[in-house]
Backbone as a printed PyTorch tensor [residue, N CA C, xyz], in Angstrom:
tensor([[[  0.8360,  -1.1810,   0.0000],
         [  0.0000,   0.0000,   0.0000],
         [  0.8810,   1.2430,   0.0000]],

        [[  0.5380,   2.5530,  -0.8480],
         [  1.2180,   3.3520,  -0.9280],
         [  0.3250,   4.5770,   0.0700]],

        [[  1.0130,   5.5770,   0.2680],
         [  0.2260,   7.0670,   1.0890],
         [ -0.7230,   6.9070,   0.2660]],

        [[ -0.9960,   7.2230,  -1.0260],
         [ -2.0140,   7.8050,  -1.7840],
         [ -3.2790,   6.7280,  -1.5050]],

        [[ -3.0320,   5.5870,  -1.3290],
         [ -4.5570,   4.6090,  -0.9670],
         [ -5.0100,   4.8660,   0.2730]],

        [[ -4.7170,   5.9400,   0.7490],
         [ -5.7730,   6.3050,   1.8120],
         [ -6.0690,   8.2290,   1.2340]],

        [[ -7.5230,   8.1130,   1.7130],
         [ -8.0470,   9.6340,   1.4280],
         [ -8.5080,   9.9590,   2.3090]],

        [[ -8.2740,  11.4100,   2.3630],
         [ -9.5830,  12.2370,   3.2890],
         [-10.9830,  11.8710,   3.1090]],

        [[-11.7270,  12.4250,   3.8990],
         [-12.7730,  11.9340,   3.9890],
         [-13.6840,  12.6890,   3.4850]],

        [[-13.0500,  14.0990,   2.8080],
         [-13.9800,  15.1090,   1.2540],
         [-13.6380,  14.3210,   0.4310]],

        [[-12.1620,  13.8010,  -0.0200],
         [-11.7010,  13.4520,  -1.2240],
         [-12.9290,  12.3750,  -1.5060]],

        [[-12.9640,  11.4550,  -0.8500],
         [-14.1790,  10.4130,  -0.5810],
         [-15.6990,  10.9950,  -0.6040]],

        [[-15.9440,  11.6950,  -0.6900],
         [-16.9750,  12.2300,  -1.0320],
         [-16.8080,  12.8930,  -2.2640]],

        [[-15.7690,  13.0620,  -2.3050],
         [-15.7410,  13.8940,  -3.9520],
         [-16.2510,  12.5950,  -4.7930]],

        [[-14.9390,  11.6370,  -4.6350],
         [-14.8390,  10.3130,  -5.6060],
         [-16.7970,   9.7800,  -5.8600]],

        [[-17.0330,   9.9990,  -4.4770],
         [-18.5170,   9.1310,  -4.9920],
         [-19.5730,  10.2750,  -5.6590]],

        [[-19.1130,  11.7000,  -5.1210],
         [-20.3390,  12.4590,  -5.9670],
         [-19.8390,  12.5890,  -7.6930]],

        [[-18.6740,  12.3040,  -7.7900],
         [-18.4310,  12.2590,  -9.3690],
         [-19.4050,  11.1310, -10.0710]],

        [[-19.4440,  10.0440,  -9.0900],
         [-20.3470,   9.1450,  -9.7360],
         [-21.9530,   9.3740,  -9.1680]],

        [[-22.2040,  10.3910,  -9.1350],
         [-23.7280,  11.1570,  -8.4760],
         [-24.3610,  10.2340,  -7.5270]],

        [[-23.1320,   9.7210,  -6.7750],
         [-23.4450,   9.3510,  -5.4580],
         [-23.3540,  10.5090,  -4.1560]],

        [[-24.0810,  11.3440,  -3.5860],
         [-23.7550,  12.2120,  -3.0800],
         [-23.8290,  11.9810,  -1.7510]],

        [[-22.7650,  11.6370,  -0.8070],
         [-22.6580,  11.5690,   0.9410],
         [-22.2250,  12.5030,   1.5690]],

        [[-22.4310,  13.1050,   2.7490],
         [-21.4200,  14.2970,   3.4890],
         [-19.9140,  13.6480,   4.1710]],

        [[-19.2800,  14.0730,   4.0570],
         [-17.4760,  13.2050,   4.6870],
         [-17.9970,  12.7260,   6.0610]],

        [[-19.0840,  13.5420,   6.8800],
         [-19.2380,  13.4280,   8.1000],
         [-19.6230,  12.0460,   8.0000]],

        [[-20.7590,  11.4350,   6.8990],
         [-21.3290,  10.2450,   6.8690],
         [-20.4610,   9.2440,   6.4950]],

        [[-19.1370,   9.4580,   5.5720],
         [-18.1910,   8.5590,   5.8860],
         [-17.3130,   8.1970,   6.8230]],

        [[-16.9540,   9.4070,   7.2050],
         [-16.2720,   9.5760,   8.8920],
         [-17.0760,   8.3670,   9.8990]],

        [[-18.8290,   8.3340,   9.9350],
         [-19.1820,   7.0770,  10.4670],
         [-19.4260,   6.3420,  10.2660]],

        [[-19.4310,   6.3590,   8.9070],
         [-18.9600,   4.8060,   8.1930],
         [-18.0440,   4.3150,   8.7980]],

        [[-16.6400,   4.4040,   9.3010],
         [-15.1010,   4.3430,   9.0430],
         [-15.1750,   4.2440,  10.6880]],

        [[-15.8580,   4.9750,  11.5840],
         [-15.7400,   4.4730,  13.4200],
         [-16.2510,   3.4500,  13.3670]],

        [[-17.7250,   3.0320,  12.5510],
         [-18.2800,   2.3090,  12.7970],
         [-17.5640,   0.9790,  12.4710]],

        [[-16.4790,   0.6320,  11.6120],
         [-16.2990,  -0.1580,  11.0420],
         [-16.7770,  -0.5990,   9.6820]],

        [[-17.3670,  -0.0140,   9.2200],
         [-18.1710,  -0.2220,   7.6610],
         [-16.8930,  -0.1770,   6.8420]],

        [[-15.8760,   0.6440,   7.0310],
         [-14.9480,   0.9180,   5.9800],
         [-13.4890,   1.2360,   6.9700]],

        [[-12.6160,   0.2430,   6.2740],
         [-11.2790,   0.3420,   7.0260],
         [-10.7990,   2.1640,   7.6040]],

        [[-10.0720,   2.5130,   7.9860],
         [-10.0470,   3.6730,   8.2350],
         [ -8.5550,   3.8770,   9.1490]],

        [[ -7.6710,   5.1220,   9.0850],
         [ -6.9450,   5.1510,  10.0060],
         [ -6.9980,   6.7210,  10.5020]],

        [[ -6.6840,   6.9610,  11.5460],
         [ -6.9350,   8.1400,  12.2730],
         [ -5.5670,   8.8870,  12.2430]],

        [[ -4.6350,  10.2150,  11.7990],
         [ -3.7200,  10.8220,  11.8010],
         [ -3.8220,  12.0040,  12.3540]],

        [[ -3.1540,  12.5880,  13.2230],
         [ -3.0280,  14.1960,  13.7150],
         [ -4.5370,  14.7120,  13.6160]],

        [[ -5.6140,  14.0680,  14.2370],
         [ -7.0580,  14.2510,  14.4910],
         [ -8.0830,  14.1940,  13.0680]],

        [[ -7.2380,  13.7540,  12.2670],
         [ -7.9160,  13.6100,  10.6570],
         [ -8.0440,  11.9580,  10.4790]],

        [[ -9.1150,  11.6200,   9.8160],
         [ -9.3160,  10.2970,   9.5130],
         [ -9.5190,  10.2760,   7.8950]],

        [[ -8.5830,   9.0690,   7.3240],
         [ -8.8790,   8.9080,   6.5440],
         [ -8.9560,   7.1690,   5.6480]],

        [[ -9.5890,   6.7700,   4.8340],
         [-10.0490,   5.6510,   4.0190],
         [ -9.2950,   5.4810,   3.0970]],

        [[ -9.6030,   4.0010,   2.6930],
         [ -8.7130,   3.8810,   2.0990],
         [ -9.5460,   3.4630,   0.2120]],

        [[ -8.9050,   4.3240,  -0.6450],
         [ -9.5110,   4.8220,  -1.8480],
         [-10.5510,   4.1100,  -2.6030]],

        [[ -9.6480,   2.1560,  -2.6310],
         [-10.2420,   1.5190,  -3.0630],
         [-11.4720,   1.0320,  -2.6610]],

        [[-11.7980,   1.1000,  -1.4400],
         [-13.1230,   1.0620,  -0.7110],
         [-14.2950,   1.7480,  -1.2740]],

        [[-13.6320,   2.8260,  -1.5040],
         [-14.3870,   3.7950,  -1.8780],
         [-14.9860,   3.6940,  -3.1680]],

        [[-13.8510,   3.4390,  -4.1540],
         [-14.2460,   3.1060,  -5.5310],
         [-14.9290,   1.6850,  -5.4130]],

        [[-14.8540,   1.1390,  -4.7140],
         [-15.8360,  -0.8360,  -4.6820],
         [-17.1070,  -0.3110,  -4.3790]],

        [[-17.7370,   1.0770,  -3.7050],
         [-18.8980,   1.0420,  -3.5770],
         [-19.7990,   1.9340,  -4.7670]],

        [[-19.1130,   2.1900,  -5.6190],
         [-19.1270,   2.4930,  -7.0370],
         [-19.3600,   1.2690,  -7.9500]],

        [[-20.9940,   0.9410,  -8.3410],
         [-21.1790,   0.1010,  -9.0560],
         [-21.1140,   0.3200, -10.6920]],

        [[-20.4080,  -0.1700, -11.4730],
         [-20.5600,   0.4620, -12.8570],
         [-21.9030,  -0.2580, -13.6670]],

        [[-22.1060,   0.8110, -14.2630],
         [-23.3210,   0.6830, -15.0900],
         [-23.5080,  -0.4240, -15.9210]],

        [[-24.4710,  -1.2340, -15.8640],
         [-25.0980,  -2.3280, -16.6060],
         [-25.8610,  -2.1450, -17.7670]],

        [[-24.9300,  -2.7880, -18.2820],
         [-26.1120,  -2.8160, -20.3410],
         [-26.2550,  -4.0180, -20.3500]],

        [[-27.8770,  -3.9110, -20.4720],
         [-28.4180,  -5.6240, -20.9400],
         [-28.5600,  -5.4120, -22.3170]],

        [[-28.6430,  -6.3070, -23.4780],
         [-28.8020,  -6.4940, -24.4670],
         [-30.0930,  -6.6250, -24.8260]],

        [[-30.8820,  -5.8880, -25.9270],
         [-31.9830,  -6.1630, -25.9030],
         [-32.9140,  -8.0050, -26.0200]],

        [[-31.8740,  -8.9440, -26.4270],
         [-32.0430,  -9.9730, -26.8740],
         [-32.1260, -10.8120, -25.1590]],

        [[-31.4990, -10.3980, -24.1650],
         [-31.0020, -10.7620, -22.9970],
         [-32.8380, -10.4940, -22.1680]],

        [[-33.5450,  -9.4990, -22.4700],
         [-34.3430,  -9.5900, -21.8840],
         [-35.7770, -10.3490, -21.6890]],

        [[-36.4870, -10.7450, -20.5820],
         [-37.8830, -11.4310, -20.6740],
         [-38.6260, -11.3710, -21.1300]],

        [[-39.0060, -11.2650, -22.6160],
         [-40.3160, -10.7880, -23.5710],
         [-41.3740, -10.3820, -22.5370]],

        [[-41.5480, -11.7550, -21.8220],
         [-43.1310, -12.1200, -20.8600],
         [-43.2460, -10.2040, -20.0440]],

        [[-41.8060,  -9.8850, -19.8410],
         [-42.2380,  -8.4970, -18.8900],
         [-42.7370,  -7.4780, -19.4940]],

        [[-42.5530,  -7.7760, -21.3050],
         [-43.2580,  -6.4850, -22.0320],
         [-44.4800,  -7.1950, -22.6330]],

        [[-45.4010,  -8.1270, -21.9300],
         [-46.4910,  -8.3610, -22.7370],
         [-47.4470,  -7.2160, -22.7420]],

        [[-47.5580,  -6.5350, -21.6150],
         [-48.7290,  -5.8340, -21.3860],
         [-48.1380,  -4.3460, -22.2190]],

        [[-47.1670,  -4.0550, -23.0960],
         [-46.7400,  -3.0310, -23.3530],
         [-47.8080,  -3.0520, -24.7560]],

        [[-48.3940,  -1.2180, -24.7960],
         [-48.7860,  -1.5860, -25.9370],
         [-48.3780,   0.4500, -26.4330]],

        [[-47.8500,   0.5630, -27.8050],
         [-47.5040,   1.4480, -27.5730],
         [-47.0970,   1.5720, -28.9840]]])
């Protein structure tokens, strides 16, 4: 692990509102006491560690139109 895999706890809020996930640092801050998310505490600053952050970043799913259940568009009429 290098310095840079751990972040503040804006930077972490930045990272997830880029993906229009929007949290306050405060709500990761108790994420991170609570144990939800690894965390280490420095000179009264806490911070996470990046990849955590990016794992709760789900990337976007494309189904194929061929992939889907006809039966769910029976009632479509349009």
């Amino acid at each position: 692990m290098t310095p840079t895999d751990w972040i503040g706890l804006a930077e972490a809020a930045a990272l997830l509102k880029a993906a229009n996930i929007t949290f306050r640092p405060a709500t990761i801050g108790g994420w991170a006491r609570s144990g939800k998310l690894q965390s280490i505490k420095l000179g009264g600053r806490r911070f996470v560690r990046r990849a955590e952050i990016k794992a709760l970043i789900s990337p976007r799913r494309r189904v194929r139109a061929d992939q889907l259940q006809a039966e769910l568009f029976e009632d479509w009429t349009g």
